[in-house]
Coordinates of C-alpha atoms in Angstrom, one line a residue:
Chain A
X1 CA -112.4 138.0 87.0
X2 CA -112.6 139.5 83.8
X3 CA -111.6 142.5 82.5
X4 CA -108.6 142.9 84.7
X5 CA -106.5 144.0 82.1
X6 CA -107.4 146.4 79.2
X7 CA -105.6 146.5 76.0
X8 CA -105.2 149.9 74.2
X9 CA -102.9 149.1 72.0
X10 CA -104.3 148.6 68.3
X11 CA -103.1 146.2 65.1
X12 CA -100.7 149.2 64.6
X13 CA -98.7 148.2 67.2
X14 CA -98.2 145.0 66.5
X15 CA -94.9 143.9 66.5
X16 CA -93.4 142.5 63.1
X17 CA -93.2 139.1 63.3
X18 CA -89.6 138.7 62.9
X19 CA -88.7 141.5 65.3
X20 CA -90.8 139.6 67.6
X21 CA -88.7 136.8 67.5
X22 CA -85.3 138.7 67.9
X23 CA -87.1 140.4 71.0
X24 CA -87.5 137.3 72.9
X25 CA -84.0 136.1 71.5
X26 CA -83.0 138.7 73.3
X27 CA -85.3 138.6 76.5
X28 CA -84.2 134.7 76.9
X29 CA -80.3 135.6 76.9
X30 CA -81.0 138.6 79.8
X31 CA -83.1 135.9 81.2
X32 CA -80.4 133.3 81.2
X33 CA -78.3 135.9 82.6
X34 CA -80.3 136.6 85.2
X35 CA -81.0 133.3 86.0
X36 CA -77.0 133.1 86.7
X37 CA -77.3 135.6 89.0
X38 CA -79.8 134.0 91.1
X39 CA -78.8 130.5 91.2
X40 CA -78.3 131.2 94.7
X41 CA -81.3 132.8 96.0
X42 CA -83.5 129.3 95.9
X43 CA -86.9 127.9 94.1
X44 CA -88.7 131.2 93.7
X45 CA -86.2 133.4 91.8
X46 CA -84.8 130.4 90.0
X47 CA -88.5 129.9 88.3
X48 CA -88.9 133.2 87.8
X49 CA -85.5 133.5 86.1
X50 CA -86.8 130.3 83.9
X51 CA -89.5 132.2 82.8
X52 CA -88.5 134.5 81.5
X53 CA -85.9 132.3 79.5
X54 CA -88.8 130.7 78.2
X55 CA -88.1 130.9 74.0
X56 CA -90.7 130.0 71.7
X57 CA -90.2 127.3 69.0
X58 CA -90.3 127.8 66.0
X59 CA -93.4 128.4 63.8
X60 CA -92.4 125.4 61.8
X61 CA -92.1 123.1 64.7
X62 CA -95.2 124.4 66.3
X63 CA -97.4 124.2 63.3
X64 CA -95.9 120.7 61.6
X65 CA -95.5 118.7 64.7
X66 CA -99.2 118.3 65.5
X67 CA -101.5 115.8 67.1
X68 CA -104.7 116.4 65.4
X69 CA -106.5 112.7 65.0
X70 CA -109.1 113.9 63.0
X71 CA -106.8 114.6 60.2
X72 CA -105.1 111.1 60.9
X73 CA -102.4 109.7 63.5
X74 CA -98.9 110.7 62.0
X75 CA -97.5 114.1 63.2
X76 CA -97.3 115.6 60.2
X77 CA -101.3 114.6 58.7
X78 CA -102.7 117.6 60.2
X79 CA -100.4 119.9 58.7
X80 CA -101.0 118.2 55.4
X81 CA -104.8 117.5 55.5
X82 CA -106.3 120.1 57.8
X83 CA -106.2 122.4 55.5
X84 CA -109.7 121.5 54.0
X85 CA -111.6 121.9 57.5
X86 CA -113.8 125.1 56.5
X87 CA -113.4 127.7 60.0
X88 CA -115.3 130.4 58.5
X89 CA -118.5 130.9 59.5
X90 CA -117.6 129.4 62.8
X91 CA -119.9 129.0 65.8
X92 CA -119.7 127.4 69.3
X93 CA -123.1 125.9 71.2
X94 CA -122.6 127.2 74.9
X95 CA -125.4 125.2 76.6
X96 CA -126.1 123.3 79.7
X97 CA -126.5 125.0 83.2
X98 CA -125.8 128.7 81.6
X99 CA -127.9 131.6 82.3
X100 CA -127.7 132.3 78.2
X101 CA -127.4 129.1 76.4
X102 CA -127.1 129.0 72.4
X103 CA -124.8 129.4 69.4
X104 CA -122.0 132.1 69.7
X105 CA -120.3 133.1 66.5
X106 CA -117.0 133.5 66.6
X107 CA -117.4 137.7 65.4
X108 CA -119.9 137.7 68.2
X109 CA -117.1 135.8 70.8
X110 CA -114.4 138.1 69.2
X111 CA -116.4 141.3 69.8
X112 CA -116.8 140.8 73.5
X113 CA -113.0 139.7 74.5
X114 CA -109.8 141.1 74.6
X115 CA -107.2 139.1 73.0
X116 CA -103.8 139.0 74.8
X117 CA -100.3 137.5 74.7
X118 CA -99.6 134.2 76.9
X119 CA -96.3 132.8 76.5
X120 CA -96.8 129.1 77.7
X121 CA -95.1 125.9 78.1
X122 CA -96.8 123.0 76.0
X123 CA -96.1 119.3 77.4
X124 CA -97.8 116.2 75.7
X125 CA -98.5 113.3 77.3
X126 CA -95.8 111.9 74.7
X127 CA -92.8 113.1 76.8
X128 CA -92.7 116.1 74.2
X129 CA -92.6 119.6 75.3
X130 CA -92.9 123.5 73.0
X131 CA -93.2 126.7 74.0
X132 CA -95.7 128.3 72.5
X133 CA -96.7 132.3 71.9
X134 CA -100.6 131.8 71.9
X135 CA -102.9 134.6 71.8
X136 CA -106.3 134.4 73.2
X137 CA -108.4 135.3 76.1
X138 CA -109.4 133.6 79.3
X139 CA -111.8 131.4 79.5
X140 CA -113.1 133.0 82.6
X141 CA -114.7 135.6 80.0
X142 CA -116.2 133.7 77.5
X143 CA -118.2 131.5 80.8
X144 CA -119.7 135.3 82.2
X145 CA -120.6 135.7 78.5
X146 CA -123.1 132.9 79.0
X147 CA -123.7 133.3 82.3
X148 CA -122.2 130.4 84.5
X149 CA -125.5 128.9 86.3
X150 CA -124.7 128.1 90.3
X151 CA -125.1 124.4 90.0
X152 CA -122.5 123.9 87.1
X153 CA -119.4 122.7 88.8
X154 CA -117.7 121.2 85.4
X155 CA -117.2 122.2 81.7
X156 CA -117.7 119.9 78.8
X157 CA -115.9 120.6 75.8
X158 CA -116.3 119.0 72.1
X159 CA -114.1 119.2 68.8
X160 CA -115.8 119.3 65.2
X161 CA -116.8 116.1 63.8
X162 CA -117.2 116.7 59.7
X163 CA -116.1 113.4 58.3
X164 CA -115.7 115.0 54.8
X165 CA -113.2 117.2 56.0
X166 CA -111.4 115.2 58.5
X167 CA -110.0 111.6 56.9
X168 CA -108.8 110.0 59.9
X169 CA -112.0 110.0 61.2
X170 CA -113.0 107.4 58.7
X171 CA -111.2 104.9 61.6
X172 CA -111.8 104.8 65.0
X173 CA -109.2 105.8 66.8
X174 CA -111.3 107.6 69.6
X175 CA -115.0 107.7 69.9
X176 CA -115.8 110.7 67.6
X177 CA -116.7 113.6 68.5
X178 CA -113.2 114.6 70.3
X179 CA -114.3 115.7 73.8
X180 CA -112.5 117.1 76.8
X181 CA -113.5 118.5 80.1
X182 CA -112.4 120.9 83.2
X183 CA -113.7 121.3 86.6
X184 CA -115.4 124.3 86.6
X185 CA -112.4 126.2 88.6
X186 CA -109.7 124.5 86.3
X187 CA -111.7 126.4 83.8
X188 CA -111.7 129.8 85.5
X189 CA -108.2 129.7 86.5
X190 CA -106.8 132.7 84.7
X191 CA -104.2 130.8 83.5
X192 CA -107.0 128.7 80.9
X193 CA -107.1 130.7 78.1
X194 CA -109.1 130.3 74.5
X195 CA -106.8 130.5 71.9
X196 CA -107.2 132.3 68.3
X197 CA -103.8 132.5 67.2
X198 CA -99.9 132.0 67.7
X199 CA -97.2 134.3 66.9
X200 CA -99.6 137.1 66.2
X201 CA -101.3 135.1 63.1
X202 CA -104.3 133.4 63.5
X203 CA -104.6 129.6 64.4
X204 CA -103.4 127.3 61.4
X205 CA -106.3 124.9 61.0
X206 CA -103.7 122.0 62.3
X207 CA -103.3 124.1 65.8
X208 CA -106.8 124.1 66.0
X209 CA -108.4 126.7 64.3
X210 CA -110.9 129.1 64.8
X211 CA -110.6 128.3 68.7
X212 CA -109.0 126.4 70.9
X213 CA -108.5 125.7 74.9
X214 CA -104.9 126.1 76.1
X215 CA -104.6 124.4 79.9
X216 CA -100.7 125.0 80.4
X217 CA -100.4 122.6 83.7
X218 CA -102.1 119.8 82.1
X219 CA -101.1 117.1 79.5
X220 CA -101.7 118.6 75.8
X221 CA -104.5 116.7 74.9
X222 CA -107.0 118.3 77.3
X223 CA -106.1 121.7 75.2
X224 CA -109.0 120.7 73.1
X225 CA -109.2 122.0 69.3
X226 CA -111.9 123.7 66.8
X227 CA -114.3 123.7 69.8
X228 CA -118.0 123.8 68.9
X229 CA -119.8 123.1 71.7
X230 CA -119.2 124.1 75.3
X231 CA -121.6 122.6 78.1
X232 CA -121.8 123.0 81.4
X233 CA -123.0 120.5 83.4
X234 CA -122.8 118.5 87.6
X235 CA -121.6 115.9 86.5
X236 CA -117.7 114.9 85.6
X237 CA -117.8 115.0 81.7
X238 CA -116.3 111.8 79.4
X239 CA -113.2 112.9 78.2
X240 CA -111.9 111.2 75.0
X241 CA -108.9 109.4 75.9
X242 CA -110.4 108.4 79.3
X243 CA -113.1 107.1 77.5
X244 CA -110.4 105.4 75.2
X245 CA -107.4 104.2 77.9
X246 CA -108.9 105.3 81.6
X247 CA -105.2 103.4 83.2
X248 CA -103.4 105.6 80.8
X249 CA -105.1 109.0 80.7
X250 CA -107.1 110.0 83.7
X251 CA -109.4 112.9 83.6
X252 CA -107.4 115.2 85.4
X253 CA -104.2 114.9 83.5
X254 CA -101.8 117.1 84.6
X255 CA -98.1 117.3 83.8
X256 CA -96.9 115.1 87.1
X257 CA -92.9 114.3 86.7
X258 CA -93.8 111.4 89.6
X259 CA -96.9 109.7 87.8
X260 CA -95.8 108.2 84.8
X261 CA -97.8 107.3 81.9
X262 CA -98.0 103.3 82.2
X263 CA -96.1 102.8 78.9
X264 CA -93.3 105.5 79.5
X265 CA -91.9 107.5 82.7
X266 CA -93.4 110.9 82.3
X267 CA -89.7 112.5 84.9
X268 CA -88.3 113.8 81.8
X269 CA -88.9 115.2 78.7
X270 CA -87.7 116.4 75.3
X271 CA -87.6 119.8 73.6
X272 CA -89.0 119.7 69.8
X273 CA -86.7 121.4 68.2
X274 CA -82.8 120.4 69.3
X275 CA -82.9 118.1 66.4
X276 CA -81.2 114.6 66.3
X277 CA -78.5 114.5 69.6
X278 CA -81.5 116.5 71.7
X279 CA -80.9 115.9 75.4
X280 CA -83.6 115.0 77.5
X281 CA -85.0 117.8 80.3
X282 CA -86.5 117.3 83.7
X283 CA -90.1 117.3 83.5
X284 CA -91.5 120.1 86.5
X285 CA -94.7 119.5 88.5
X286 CA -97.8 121.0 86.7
X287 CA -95.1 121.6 83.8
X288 CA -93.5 124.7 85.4
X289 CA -96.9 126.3 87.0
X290 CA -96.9 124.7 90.7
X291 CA -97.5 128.0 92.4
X292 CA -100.1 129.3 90.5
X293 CA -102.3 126.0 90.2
X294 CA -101.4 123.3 93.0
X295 CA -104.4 125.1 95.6
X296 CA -106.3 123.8 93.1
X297 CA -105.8 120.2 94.0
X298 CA -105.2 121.0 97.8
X299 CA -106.2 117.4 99.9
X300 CA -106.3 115.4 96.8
X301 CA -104.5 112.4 96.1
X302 CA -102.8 113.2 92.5
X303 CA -101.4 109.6 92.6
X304 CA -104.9 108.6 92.5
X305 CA -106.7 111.7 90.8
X306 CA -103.9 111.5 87.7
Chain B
X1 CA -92.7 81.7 36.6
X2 CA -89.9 80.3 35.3
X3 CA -89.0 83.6 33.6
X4 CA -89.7 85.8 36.6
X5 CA -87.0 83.0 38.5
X6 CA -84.3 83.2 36.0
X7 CA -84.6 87.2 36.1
X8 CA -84.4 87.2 40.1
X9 CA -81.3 84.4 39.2
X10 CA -79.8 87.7 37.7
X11 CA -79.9 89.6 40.7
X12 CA -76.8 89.0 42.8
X13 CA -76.9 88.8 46.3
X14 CA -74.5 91.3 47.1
X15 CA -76.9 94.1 45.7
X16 CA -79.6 93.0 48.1
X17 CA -77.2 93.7 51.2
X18 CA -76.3 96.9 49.3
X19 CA -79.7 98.1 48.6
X20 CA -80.8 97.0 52.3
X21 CA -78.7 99.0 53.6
X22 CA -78.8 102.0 52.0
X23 CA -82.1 103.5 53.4
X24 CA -80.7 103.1 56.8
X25 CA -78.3 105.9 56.4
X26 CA -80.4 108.2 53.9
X27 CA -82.9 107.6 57.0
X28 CA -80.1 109.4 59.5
X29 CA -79.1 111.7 56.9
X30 CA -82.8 112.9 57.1
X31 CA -82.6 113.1 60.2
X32 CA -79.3 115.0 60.7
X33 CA -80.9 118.0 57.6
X34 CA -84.6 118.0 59.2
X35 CA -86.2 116.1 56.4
X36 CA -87.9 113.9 59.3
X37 CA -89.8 116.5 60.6
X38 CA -89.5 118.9 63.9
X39 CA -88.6 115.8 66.1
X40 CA -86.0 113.5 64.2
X41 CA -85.6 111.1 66.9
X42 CA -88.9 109.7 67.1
X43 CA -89.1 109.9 63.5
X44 CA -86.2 107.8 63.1
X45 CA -86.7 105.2 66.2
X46 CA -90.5 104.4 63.8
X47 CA -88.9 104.6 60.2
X48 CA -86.3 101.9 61.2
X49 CA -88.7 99.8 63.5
X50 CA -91.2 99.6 60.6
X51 CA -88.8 98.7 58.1
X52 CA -87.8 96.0 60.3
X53 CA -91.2 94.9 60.3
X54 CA -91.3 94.7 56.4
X55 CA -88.4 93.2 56.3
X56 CA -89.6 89.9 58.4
X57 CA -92.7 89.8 56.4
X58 CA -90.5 89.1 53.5
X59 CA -88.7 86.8 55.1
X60 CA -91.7 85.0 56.1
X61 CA -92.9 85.1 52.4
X62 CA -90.7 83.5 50.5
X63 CA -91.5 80.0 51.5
X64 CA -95.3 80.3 51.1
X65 CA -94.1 82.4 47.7
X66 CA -92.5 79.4 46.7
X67 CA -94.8 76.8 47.8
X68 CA -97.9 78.3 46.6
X69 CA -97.0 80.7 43.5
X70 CA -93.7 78.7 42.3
X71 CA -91.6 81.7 42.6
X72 CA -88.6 81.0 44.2
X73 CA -86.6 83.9 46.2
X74 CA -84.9 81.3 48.4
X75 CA -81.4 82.5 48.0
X76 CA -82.4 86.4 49.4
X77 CA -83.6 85.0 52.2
X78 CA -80.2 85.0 54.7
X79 CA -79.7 88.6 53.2
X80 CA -83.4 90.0 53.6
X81 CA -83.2 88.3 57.5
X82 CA -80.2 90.1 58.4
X83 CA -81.3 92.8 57.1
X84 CA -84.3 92.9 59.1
X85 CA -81.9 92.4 62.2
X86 CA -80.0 95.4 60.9
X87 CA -82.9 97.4 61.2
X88 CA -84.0 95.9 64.5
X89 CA -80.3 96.9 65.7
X90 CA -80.7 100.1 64.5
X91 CA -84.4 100.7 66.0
X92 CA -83.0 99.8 69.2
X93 CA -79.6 101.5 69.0
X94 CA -81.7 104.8 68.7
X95 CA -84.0 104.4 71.3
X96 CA -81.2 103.7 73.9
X97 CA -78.6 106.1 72.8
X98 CA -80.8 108.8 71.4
X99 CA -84.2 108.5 72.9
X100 CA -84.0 107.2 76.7
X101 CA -80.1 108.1 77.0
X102 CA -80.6 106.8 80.7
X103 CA -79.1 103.5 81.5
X104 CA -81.3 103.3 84.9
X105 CA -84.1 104.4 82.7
X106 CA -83.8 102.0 80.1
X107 CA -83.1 98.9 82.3
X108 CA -86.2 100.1 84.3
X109 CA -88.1 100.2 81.0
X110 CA -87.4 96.7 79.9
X111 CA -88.6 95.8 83.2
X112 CA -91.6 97.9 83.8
X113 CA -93.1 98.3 80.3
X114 CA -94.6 95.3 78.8
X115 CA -94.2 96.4 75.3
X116 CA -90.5 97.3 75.6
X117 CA -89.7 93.6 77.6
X118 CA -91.7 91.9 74.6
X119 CA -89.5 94.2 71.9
X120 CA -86.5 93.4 73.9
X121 CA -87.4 89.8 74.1
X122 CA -88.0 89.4 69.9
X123 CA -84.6 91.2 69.8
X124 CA -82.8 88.6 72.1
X125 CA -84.4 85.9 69.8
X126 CA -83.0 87.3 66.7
X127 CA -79.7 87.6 67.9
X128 CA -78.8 83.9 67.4
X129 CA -80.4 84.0 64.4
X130 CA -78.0 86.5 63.3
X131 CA -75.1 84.9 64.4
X132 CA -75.3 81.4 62.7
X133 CA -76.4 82.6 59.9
X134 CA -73.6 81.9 57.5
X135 CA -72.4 78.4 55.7
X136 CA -70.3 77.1 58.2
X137 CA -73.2 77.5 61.3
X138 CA -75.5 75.9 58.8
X139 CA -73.0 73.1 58.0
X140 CA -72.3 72.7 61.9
X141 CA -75.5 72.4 62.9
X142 CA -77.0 70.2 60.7
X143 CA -80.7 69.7 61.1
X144 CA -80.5 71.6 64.2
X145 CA -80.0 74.7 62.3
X146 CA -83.6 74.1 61.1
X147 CA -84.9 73.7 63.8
X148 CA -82.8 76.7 65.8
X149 CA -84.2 79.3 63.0
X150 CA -87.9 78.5 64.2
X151 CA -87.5 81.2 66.2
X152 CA -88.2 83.4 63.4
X153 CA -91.3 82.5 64.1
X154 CA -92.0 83.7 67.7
X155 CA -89.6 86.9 67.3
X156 CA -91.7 88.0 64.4
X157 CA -94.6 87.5 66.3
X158 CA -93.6 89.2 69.2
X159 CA -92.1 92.2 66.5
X160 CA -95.7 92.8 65.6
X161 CA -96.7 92.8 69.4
X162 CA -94.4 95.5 70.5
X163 CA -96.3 97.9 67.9
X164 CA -99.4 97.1 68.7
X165 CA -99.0 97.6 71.9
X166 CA -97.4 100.8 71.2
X167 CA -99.8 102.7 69.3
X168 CA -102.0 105.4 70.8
X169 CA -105.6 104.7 70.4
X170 CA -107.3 102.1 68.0
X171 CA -104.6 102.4 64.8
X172 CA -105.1 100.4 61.7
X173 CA -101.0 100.2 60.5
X174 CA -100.0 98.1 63.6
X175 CA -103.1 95.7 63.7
X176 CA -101.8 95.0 59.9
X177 CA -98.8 93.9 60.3
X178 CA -100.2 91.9 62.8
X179 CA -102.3 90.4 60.5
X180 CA -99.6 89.8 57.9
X181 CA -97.5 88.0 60.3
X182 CA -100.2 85.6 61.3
X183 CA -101.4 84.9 57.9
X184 CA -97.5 84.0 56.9
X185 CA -97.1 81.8 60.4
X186 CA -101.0 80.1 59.9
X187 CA -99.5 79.1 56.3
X188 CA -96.7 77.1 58.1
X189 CA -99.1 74.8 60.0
X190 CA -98.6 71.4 59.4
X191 CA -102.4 70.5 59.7
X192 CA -102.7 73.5 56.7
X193 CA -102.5 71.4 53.4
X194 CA -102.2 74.5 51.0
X195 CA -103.2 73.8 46.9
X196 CA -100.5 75.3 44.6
X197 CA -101.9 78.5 43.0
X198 CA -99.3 78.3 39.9

């Protein structure tokens, strides 16, 4: 699975950011146009038409309207205190039941992938939802790095946990260190990227910097940041907020309009962004990416398996 | 003491509701320009629930004030606890017209979601708090009154509740109000026999 697309284009190509933004201004109103056009032809070409309609936010909404607990609860603390968190040198412990276990640095990760363009929808478990311009690579690629072993059927994740750079973790919101988890073919579903940046700069420290997973079908929270340890394992993994709430946040967590959160419906959501008369949106199964991920729960019970 | 009181004695009431009031729309102002951040409604559903919350610990203080330090703030308190149902009004008016915008969805909410029924409950307390506070409910109802405006005491209670059970994770704001609240209620026990401080 890796490697399927080469990039030859070089940082000369790179579009400005601004005419970046006008381009996909203008993709979303041909998109929006299309979409009018096939209103009538039923599910398929209506999601493609919503696809490609998909605008990013903006840069200030998707780098001051965080959830970063390390740097404390309020939306706006990682913006204002992740700033201290040192990214560079950066390395990630890839250990567990790989064939090449030890600490990647991030020039080392870097060298070996090919960073790409993945416009995604972002839905938190809040009942808030972006759209993000990320670029990364798959996850897929950085696993063959290491070598997936054949008995590893899930992938442990874990955030940094540097108390003198992160002051909310002085309380204890979650069991520090942060951690998250996939099944090991959520994991290698192209669709799971690594991020290193958005809008063509790298990651702000509050998005998550140097890397970061991106899972676009499942609650925010399991797109775990400023990963430094990867493991992969047998066994299901602890996952933060399952560890913290298991009623409210199962491990699975994906975007599911008909399971709602136990403290608030998760059918709708709203748009950061539309300021103060925002309307609320319909929230879609797996946020929008049913076709390319339900197989992967084929026979299971998503009422139960939330 | 004495000097503090016949300072406050200055202060007419007037300016309290005035100055109450005020944040309430620099609050939606904010809101309206993007000072509250990337998503105003949230923002603004918190900033007016909190101040709420401040608001009934002060009402709750001034008797223990009083009783304890000597300083006496007794004739804020009708303004400070209409304020705080100002703010309670407001916190609510934004979550249903703003926030849920569903009627089905907000009647299903009260029902369903234990932290909204107990907000919604504190809020149906207050209201006839609200509504006989003024001179002639007071002169009407006699020692009743007293005894109606003990409900102070469970609405603020369940005030600090609803943000308890709110927060996301093990949060230290919530869990102090919370501890404010029952500090100012365990000073009102009869079996409590508080020395004066001043």
């Amino acid at each position: 699975m890796a490697h399927r697309w080469k990039n030859d284009l070089s940082d000369a190509d790179v579009t400005p950011y601004a005419a970046f933004l006008n381009r996909r201004q203008i993709m979303a109103g041909l998109g929006g146009a299309a979409g009018l056009g096939l209103a009538g032809l039923g599910g398929t070409a209506a999601r493609a038409a919503t696809e490609e309609a998909l605008e990013p936010n903006s840069w200030e909404d998707v780098t001051t309207y965080c959830n970063f607990y390390e740097f404390g609860t309020g939306k706006g603390d990682p913006a204002a205190y992740a700033g201290q968190m040192t990214t560079e040198p950066w390395s990630v412990e890839i250990d567990g039941l790989v064939e090449r276990p030890g600490s990647y640095s991030m020039a080392q990760i870097l060298d070996a992938m090919t960073l790409e363009d993945r416009i995604y929808r972002f839905r938190c478990v809040e009942a808030w939802s972006m759209v993000v311009p990320w670029q990364g690579f798959e996850l897929a690629d950085l696993l063959n790095l290491a070598g997936v072993q054949d008995g590893a059927k899930y992938v442990a994740f874990e955030t940094l946990y540097r108390p003198s750079e992160m002051p909310g973790t002085a309380y204890n919101v979650l069991d520090w260190p942060y951690r998250e988890g996939l099944r090991l073919d959520e994991a290698q579903h192209p669709l799971t990227i690594m991020a290193t940046g958005i809008f063509g700069k790298p990651l702000p420290n509050q998005n998550g910097a140097p890397l970061r997973l991106v899972v676009p079908w499942k609650y925010g929270f399991k797109s775990i940041k400023s990963i430094v340890r990867i493991t992969l394992t047998d066994q299901q993994p602890q996952t933060s907020w399952n560890m913290a709430n298991a009623r409210e946040y199962g491990f699975y967590s994906n975007v599911n309009p008909t399971v709602d959160h136990p403290r608030w419906s998760q059918a709708s959501e709203r748009r950061i962004g539309g300021g103060l008369f925002a309307r609320r949106e319909p929230t879609l199964m797996f946020n929008g990416y049913e076709k390319d991920v339900a197989a992967l729960y084929q026979g299971m019970d998503l009422a139960e398996n939330f | 003491m004495q000097r503090i009181n016949s300072l406050f004695r200055m202060v007419p009431v007037w300016l309290v509701y005035m100055g109450g009031m005020l944040p309430a729309g620099v609050l939606f102002y904010q809101g309206l320009s993007g000072a509250l951040g990337a998503e105003p409604i949230k923002a603004l559903e918190h900033e007016y629930g909190e101040l709420a919350l401040q608001l009934l610990v002060a009402t709750l203080a001034i008797t223990p004030l009083r009783r304890l330090l000597g300083l006496n703030l007794m004739r804020f308190r009708r303004a400070i606890g209409l304020l705080c149902f100002f703010y309670v009004s407001c916190h609510l008016l934004v979550w249903l017209l703003l926030d849920v915008q569903l009627l089905g969805q907000i009647l299903a909410d009260i029902l369903k979601r234990p932290y909204i029924t107990i907000g919604m409950a504190g809020f149906v307390l207050m209201l006839p708090l609200a509504l006989t506070s003024n001179g002639i409910s007071v002169r009407r109802l006699g020692a009743r009154w007293r005894l109606l405006h003990r409900l102070t005491y469970p609405a603020a209670f369940l005030g600090a509740l609803h943000y308890v059970m709110l927060a996301k994770g093990f949060q230290l704001e919530p869990l102090i109000y919370m501890g404010a609240i029952l500090l100012l209620l365990a000073l009102r026990l009869p079996s409590v026999a508080w020395p004066k401080l001043a």
